[in-house]
XYZ file of C-alpha atoms in Angstrom:
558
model
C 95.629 158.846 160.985
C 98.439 161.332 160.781
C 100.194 159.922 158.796
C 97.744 159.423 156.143
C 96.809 163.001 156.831
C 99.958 164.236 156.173
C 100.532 161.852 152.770
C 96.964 163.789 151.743
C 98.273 166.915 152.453
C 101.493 166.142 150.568
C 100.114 165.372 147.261
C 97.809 168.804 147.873
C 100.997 170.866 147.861
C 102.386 168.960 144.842
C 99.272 169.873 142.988
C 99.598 173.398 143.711
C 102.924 172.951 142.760
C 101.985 171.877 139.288
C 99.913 174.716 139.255
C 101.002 178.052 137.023
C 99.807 180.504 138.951
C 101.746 183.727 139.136
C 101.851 184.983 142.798
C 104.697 188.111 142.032
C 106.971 188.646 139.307
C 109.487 188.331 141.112
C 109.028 184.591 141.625
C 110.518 184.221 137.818
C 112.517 187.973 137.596
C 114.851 187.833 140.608
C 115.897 184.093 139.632
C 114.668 181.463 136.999
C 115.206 184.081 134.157
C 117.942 185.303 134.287
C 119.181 181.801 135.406
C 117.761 180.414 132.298
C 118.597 183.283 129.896
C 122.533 182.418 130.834
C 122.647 178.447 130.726
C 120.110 177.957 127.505
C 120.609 181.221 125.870
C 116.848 181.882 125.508
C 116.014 185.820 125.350
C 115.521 186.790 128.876
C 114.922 190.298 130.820
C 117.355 191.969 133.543
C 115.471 193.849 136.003
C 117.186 197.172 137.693
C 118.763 194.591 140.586
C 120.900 193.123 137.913
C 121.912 196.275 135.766
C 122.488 199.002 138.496
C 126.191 199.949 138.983
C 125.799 198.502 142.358
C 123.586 195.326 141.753
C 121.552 193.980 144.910
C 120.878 190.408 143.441
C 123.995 188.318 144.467
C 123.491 184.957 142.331
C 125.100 182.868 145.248
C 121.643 181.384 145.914
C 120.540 181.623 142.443
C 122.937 179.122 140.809
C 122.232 176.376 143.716
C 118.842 176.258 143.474
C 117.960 176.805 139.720
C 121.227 176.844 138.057
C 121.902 173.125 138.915
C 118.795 171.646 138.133
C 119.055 173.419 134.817
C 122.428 172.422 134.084
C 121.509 168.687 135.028
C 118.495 169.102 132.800
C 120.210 170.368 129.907
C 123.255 167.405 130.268
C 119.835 164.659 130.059
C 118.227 165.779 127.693
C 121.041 166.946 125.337
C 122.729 163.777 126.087
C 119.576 161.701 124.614
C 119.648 163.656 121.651
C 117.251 166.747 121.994
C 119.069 169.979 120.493
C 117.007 172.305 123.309
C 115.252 171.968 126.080
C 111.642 173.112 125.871
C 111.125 176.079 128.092
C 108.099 174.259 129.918
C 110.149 171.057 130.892
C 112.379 173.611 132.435
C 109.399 175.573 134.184
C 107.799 172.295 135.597
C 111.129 170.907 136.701
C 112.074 174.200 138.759
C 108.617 173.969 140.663
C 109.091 170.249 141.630
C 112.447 171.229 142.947
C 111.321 173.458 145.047
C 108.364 171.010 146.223
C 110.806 168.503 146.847
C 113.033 171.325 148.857
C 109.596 172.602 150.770
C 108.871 168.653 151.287
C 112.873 167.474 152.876
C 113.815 170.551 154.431
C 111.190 172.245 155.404
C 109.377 169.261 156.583
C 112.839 167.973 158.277
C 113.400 171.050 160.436
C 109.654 171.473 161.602
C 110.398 167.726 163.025
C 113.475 168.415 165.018
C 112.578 171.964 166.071
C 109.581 170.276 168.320
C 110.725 167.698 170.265
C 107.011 166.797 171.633
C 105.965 163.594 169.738
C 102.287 164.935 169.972
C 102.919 168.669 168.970
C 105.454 167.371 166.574
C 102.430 165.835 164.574
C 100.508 168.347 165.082
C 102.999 170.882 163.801
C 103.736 169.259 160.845
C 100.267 169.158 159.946
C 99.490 172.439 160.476
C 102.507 173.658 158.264
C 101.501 171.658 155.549
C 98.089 172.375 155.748
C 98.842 176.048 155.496
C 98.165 177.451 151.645
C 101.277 179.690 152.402
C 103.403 176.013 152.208
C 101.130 175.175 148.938
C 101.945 178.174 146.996
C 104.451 180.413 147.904
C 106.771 177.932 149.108
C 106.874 175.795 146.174
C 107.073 178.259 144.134
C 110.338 180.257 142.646
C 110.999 182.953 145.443
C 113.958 184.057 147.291
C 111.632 184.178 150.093
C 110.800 180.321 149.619
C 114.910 179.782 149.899
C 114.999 182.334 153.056
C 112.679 180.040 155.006
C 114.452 177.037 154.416
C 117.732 178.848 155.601
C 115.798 180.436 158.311
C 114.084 177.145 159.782
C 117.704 175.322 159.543
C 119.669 177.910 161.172
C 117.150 177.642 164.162
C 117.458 173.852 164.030
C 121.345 174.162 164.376
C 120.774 176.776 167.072
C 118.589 174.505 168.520
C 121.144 171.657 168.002
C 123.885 173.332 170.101
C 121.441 174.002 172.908
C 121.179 170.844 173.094
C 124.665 169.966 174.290
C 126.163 172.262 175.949
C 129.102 170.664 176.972
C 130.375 170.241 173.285
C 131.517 172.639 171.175
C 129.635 171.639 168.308
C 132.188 172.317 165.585
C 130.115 171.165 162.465
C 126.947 172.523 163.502
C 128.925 175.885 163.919
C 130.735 175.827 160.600
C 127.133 175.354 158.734
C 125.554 177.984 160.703
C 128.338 180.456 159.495
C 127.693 179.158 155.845
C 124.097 179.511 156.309
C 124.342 182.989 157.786
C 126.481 183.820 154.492
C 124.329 182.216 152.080
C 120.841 184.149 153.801
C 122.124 187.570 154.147
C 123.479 187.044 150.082
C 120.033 185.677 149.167
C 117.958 188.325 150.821
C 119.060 190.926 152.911
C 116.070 190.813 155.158
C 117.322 187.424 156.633
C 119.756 188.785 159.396
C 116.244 190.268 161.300
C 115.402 186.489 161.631
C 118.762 185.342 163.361
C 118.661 187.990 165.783
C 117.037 185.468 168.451
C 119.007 182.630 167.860
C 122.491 184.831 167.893
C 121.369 185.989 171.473
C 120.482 182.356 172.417
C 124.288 181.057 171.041
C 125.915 183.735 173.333
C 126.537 182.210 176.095
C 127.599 179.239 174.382
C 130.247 181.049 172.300
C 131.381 182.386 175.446
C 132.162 179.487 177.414
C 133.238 177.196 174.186
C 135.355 180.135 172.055
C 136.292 177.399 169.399
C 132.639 177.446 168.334
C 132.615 181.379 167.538
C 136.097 180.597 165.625
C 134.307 177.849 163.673
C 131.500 180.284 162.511
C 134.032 183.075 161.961
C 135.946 181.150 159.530
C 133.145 179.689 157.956
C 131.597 182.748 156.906
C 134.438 184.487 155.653
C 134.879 181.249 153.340
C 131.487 181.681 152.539
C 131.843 185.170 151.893
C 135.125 184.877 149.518
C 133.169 181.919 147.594
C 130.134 184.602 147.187
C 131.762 187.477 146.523
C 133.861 185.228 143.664
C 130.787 183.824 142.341
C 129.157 187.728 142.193
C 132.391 188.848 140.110
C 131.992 186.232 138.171
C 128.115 186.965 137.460
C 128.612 190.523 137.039
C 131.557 190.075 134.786
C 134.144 192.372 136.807
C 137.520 191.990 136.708
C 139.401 191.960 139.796
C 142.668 190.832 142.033
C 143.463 190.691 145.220
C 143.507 194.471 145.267
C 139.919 194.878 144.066
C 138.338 191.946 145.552
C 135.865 194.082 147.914
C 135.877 197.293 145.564
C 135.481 195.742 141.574
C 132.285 195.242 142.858
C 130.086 196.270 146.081
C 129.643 193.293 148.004
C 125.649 192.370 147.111
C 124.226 192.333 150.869
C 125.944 196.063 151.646
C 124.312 197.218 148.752
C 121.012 195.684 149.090
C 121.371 197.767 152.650
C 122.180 200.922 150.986
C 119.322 200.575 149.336
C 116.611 199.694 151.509
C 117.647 202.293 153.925
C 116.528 204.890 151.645
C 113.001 205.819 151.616
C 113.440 207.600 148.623
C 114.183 204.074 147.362
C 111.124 202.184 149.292
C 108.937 204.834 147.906
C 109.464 203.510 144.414
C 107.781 200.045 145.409
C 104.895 201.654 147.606
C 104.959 202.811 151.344
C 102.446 201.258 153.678
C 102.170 201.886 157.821
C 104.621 200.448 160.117
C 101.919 198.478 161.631
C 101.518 196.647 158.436
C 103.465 193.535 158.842
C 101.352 192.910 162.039
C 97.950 194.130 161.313
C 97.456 192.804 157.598
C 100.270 191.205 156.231
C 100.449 188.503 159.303
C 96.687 187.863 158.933
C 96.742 187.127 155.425
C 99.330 184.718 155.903
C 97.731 182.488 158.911
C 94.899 184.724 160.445
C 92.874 181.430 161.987
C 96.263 181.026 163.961
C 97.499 184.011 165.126
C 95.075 184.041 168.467
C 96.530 181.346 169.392
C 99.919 182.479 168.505
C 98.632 185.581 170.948
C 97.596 182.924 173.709
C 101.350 181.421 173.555
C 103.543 184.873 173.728
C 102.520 186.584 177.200
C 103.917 183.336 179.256
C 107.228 183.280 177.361
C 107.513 186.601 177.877
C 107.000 186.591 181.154
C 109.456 183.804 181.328
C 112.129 185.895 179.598
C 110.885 188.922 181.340
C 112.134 187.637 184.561
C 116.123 187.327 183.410
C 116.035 190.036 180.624
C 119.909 189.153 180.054
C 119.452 185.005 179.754
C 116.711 184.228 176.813
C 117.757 180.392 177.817
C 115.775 181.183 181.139
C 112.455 179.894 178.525
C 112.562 176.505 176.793
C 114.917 177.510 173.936
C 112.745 175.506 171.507
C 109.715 178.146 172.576
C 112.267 181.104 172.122
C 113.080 180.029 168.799
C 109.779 179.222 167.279
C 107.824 182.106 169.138
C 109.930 185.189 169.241
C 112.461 184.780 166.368
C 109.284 185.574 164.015
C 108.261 188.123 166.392
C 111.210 190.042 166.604
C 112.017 189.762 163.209
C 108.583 191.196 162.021
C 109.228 193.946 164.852
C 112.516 194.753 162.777
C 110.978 194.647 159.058
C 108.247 197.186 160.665
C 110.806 200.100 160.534
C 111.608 199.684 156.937
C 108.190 201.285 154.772
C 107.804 198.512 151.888
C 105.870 196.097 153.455
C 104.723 192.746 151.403
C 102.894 189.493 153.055
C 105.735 187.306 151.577
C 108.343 189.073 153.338
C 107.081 187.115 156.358
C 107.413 184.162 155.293
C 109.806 182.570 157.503
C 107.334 183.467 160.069
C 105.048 180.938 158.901
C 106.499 177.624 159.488
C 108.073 178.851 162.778
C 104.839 180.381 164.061
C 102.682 177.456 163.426
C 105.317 175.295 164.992
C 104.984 177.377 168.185
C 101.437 177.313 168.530
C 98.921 175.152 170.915
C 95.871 173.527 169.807
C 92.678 174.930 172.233
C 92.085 172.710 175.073
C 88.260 172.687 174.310
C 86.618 170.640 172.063
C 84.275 173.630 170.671
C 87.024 176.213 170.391
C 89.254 173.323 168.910
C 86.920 172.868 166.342
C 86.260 175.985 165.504
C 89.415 176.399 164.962
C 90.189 173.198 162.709
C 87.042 174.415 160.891
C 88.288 178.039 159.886
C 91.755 176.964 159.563
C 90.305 174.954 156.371
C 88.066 176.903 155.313
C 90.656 179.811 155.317
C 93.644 177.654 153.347
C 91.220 176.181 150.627
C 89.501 179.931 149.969
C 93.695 181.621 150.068
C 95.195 178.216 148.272
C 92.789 178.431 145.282
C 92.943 182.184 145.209
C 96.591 182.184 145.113
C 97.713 178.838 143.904
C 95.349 178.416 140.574
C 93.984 181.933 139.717
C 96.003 184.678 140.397
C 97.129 185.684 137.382
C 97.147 181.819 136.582
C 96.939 182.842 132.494
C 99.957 184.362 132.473
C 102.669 181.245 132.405
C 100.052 178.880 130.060
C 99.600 181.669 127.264
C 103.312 182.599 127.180
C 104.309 179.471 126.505
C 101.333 178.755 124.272
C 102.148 181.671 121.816
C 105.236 180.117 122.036
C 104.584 177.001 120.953
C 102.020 178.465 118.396
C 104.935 180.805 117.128
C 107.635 177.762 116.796
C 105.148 175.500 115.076
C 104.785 177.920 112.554
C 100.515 178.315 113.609
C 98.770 180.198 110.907
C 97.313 182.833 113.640
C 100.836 183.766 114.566
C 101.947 184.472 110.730
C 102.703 187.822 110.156
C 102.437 189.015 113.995
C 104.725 191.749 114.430
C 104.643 192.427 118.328
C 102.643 190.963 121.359
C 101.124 193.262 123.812
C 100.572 192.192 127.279
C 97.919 194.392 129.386
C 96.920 194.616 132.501
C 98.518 191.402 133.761
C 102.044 190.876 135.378
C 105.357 190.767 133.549
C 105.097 187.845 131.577
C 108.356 185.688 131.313
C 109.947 186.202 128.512
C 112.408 182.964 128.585
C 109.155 180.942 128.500
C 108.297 181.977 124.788
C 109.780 178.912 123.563
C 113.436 180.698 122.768
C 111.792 181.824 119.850
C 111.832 185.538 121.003
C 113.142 188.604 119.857
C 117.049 189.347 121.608
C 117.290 190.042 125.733
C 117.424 194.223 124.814
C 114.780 194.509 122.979
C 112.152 191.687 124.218
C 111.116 193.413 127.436
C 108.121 194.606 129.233
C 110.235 197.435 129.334
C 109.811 199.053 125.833
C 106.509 200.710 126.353
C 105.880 203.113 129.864
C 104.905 206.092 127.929
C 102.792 207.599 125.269
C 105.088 208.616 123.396
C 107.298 205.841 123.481
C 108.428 204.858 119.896
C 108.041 200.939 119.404
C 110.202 199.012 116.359
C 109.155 195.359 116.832
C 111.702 193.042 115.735
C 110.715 188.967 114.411
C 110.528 187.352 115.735
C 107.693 189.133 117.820
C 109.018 190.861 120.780
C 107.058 190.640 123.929
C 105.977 194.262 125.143
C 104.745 194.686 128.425
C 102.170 198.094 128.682
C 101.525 197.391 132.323
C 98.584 198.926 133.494
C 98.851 201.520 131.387
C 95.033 203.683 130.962
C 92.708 202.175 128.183
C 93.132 205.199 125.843
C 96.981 205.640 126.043
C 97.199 201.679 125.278
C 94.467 201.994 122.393
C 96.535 205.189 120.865
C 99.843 202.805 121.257
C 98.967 199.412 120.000
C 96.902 200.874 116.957
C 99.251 203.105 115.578
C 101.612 199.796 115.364
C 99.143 197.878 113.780
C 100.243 197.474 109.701
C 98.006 199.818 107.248
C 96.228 198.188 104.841
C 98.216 198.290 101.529
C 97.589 199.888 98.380
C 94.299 198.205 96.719
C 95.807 195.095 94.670
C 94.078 193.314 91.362
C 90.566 193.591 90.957
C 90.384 195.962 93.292
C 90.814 194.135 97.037
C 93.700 194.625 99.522
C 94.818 192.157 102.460
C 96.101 193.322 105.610
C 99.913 193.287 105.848
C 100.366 191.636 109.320
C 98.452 192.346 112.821
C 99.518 192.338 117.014
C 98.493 189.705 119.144
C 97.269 191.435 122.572
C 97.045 189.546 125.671
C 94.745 190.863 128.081
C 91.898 189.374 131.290
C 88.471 189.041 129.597
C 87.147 191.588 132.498
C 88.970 194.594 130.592
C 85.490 195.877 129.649
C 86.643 198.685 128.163
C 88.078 196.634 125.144
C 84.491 195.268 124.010
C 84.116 198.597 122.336
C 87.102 198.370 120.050
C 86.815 194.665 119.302
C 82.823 195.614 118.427
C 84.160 198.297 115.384
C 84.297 195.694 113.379
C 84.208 198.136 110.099
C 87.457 198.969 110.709
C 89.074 195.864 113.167
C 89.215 192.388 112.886
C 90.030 190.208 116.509
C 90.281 187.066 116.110
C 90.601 184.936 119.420
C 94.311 183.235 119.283
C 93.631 181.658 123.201
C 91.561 182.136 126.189
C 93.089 180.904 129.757
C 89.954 180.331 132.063
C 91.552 179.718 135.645
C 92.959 183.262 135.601
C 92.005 186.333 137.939
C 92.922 190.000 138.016
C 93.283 191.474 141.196
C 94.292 194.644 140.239
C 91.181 195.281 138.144
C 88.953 195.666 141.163
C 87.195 199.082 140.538
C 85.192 199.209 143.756
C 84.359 202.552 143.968
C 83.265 202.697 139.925
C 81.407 199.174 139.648
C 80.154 199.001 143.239
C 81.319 195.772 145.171
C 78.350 193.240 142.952
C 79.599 194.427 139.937
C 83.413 194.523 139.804
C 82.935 190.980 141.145
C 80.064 189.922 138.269
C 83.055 191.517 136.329
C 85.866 189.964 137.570
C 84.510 186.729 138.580
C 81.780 185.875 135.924
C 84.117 187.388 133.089
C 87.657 185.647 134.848
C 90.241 184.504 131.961
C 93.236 185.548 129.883
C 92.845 186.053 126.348
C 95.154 186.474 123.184
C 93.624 188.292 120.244
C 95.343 189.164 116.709
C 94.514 192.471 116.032
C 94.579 193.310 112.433
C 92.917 196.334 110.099
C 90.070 195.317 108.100
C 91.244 196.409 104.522
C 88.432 195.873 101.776
């Protein structure tokens, strides 16, 4: 039974994974973009992490995880004869790589990290059950990577435990590279090997050779990252300048994030956020039992403060390296659910099942409800428009489609960045095809063909209305027998439950909209106006009028 369970649940994720729902930005920004943008040459945006004097995205991660499968997809398909690869073979392929990473390693280190044949099943069910392994895990984020560092650094740890009397040479080296490769990738990841560098103490005290293993490792580690970082960045350097041509990534990323000056620009929220919301959104059902399973090992350590070993180190590992690493991201004041991530897995792993059959099944039974209410929330409609109409306009645009003729620019509102690489490589050049053209009113926009993709955020109804028309081509000079035709028109992309955009699409004396595409499995979380539309309507309006759609916008000239 648990293994067909478990097959079910497997084909689940890969569904989600096939899914284009866009949980964050990030998920395509801080990787598969810029990625993309260098090995194809498709138009592609650099966020501030990649153009600040001291950049905090290190591309040691990035080119393992999407610049080979790229590269190997561009050397097939080439080879067979194709001149490009199609953005969307490229899109699909990254999120089946990191299914098939989610599936092998994450999957792999939940099965050695519990060595109880029962709990082992019923750990590996409950991880792939969870909607947190469905979505964010198979999808594009440096947080996805971080847990599968994460898990196998504690399944090394765990490893070396194991046999004490050996100094566990290869084990060692990895865990140095893995250290490296983390604290490059996000700079969050040292909170989560705090536990497991206290449980490898006394091990690295009585077998020295060990600690020498990971020292050298991670210095290697650290001369291949820093070299692939010059490289990225373009800095020259010698031996001289190794360390100052360019900031190495994770001290910067530090810098940073220890200024809340910084934090401030991506939102402050309570220290008590992490715990109180961020943790329940991830696996509330769980976490009283996660409660029911920390006072004992507690009170196990508790009783030889300066020996974690004194508790099963497999408990230690999967229990308090979450917990102590949530303690530590507490003190910083940006706060996001997916920064927990690692927790997850680990957490879940930790856990005991109730003893009673009622409480067991009440758990079971709001476990699924939970993941099937959070998995299609987050793994088919948030903001699940956004990756099908990019790379519809840009098929449209590259088939030459008679309602992308004459389209000067393409407005996105009120929806996240879209990708730009996605828009078939038919876009306008990586400076000017950014979201990143438009933040004011009196920005001044020069499209460029073809049409740029320009990003007005969430920028208020009027301010976009005063924008987007003033681009839109006047009607020419009357022509023979007395009738003009419009000289080109915008496309705007926008959710259907923009109200506010009925009006101008109903003056049809002077506008004509003409619906280009409409994306149905696509909600807008951050057009809930609870305290305008009461809590029935903004979800009548939200719900009942869900969906992306693309209109050309274009005078009516008689």
């Amino acid at each position: 039974m648990w293994t067909r369970l478990y097959l079910l649940l497997l084909l689940v994720r890969l569904y989600f994974a096939l899914s284009p729902s866009y949980i964050h930005p990030d998920e395509n920004f801080q990787g598969p973009e810029i990625i993309a943008g260098r090995i194809f040459g498709f138009p592609y945006h650099q966020t501030w992490e990649f153009t600040d004097a001291n950049p905090i995205r290190s591309a040691f991660s990035l080119w393992p995880v999407y610049g080979i499968p790229m590269k190997i997809l561009q050397w097939l398909l080439t080879d067979t004869g194709k001149e490009e690869v199609p953005p969307v073979i490229i899109y699909y392929t990254l999120r089946v790589v990191m299914f098939t990473l989610s599936f092998v390693l994450e999957d792999w280190a939940i099965y050695e990290l519990v060595q109880s044949p029962r709990r082992r099943k019923i750990a590996t069910v409950l991880v792939a059950s969870s909607y947190v392994t469905w979505t964010y895990q198979t999808h594009t984020f440096s947080n996805s990577v971080e847990t599968m560092v994460v898990l196998w650094t504690a399944v090394l740890t765990q490893r070396i435990l194991d046999t004490p009397a050996y100094s566990s040479l290869f084990a060692s080296t990895l865990i140095g590279f893995l250290g490296v490769l983390g604290t490059f990738n996000r700079i969050t990841f040292p909170a989560f090997v705090v536990v497991p560098g206290l449980l490898l103490l006394p091990h690295f005290w009585r077998k020295p050779l060990s600690f020498l293993a990971v020292l050298l490792s991670a210095f290697a580690s650290f001369v291949v990252a820093q070299t692939s970082d010059l490289a990225f960045y373009s800095r020259p350097y010698n031996i001289a300048t190794f360390f100052t041509a360019l900031q190495p990534i994770p001290l910067s990323s530090l810098r940073y994030n220890l200024s809340p000056s910084n934090l401030a620009l991506h939102g402050t929220h309570p220290s008590f956020t992490h715990f109180l919301a961020n943790l329940p959104l991830l696996l509330a059902p769980a976490l009283p039992l996660v409660a029911l399973s920390l006072p004992s090992l507690l009170q196990t350590i508790a009783t030889s403060p300066l020996n974690l070993s004194a508790a099963p180190s497999s408990q230690t590992l999967l229990l308090l390296t979450p917990f102590v690493a949530t303690f530590i991201l507490s003190l910083f004041s940006h706060q996001e659910p997916r920064f927990l991530l690692p927790c997850v897995p680990l957490l879940l792993s930790g856990i005991q099942l109730p003893r009673t059959k009622r409480t067991r099944q009440l758990f079971v039974g709001s476990w699924i409800v939970f993941n099937i209410a959070l998995g299609t929330l987050m793994g088919i409609f948030h903001q699940g428009g956004v990756v099908p109409m990019q790379i519809s306009l840009g098929e449209q645009h590259h088939s030459g489609t008679s309602l992308l003729q004459e389209v000067r620019a393409i407005y996105w509102w009120r929806t996240y960045s879209p990708p730009i690489w996605l828009f078939d490589g038919a876009n306008s050049s990586p400076s000017s095809s950014s979201s990143f053209l438009a933040r004011s009113s009196n920005t001044t926009l020069t499209p460029l063909p073809p049409p740029p993709t320009i990003d007005l955020m969430g920028m208020p109804y009027m301010q976009m209305w005063d924008l987007v028309s003033s681009q839109v081509p006047e009607c020419p000079a009357s022509t023979l027998f007395g009738k003009s035709k419009s000289a080109g028109a915008d496309i705007i992309v926008a959710p259907y439950s923009s109200v506010e955009l009925d009006s101008w699409r109903d003056d049809t004396k002077k506008w004509n909209f003409t619906e280009v595409r409409i994306e149905k499995t696509h909600l807008n979380l951050d057009d809930l106006e609870w305290g305008d539309d009461g809590f029935v309507g903004t979800l009548r309006r939200v719900v009942g009028r869900r969906g992306l759609v693309a209109w050309r916008v274009e005078r009516r000239c008689i």
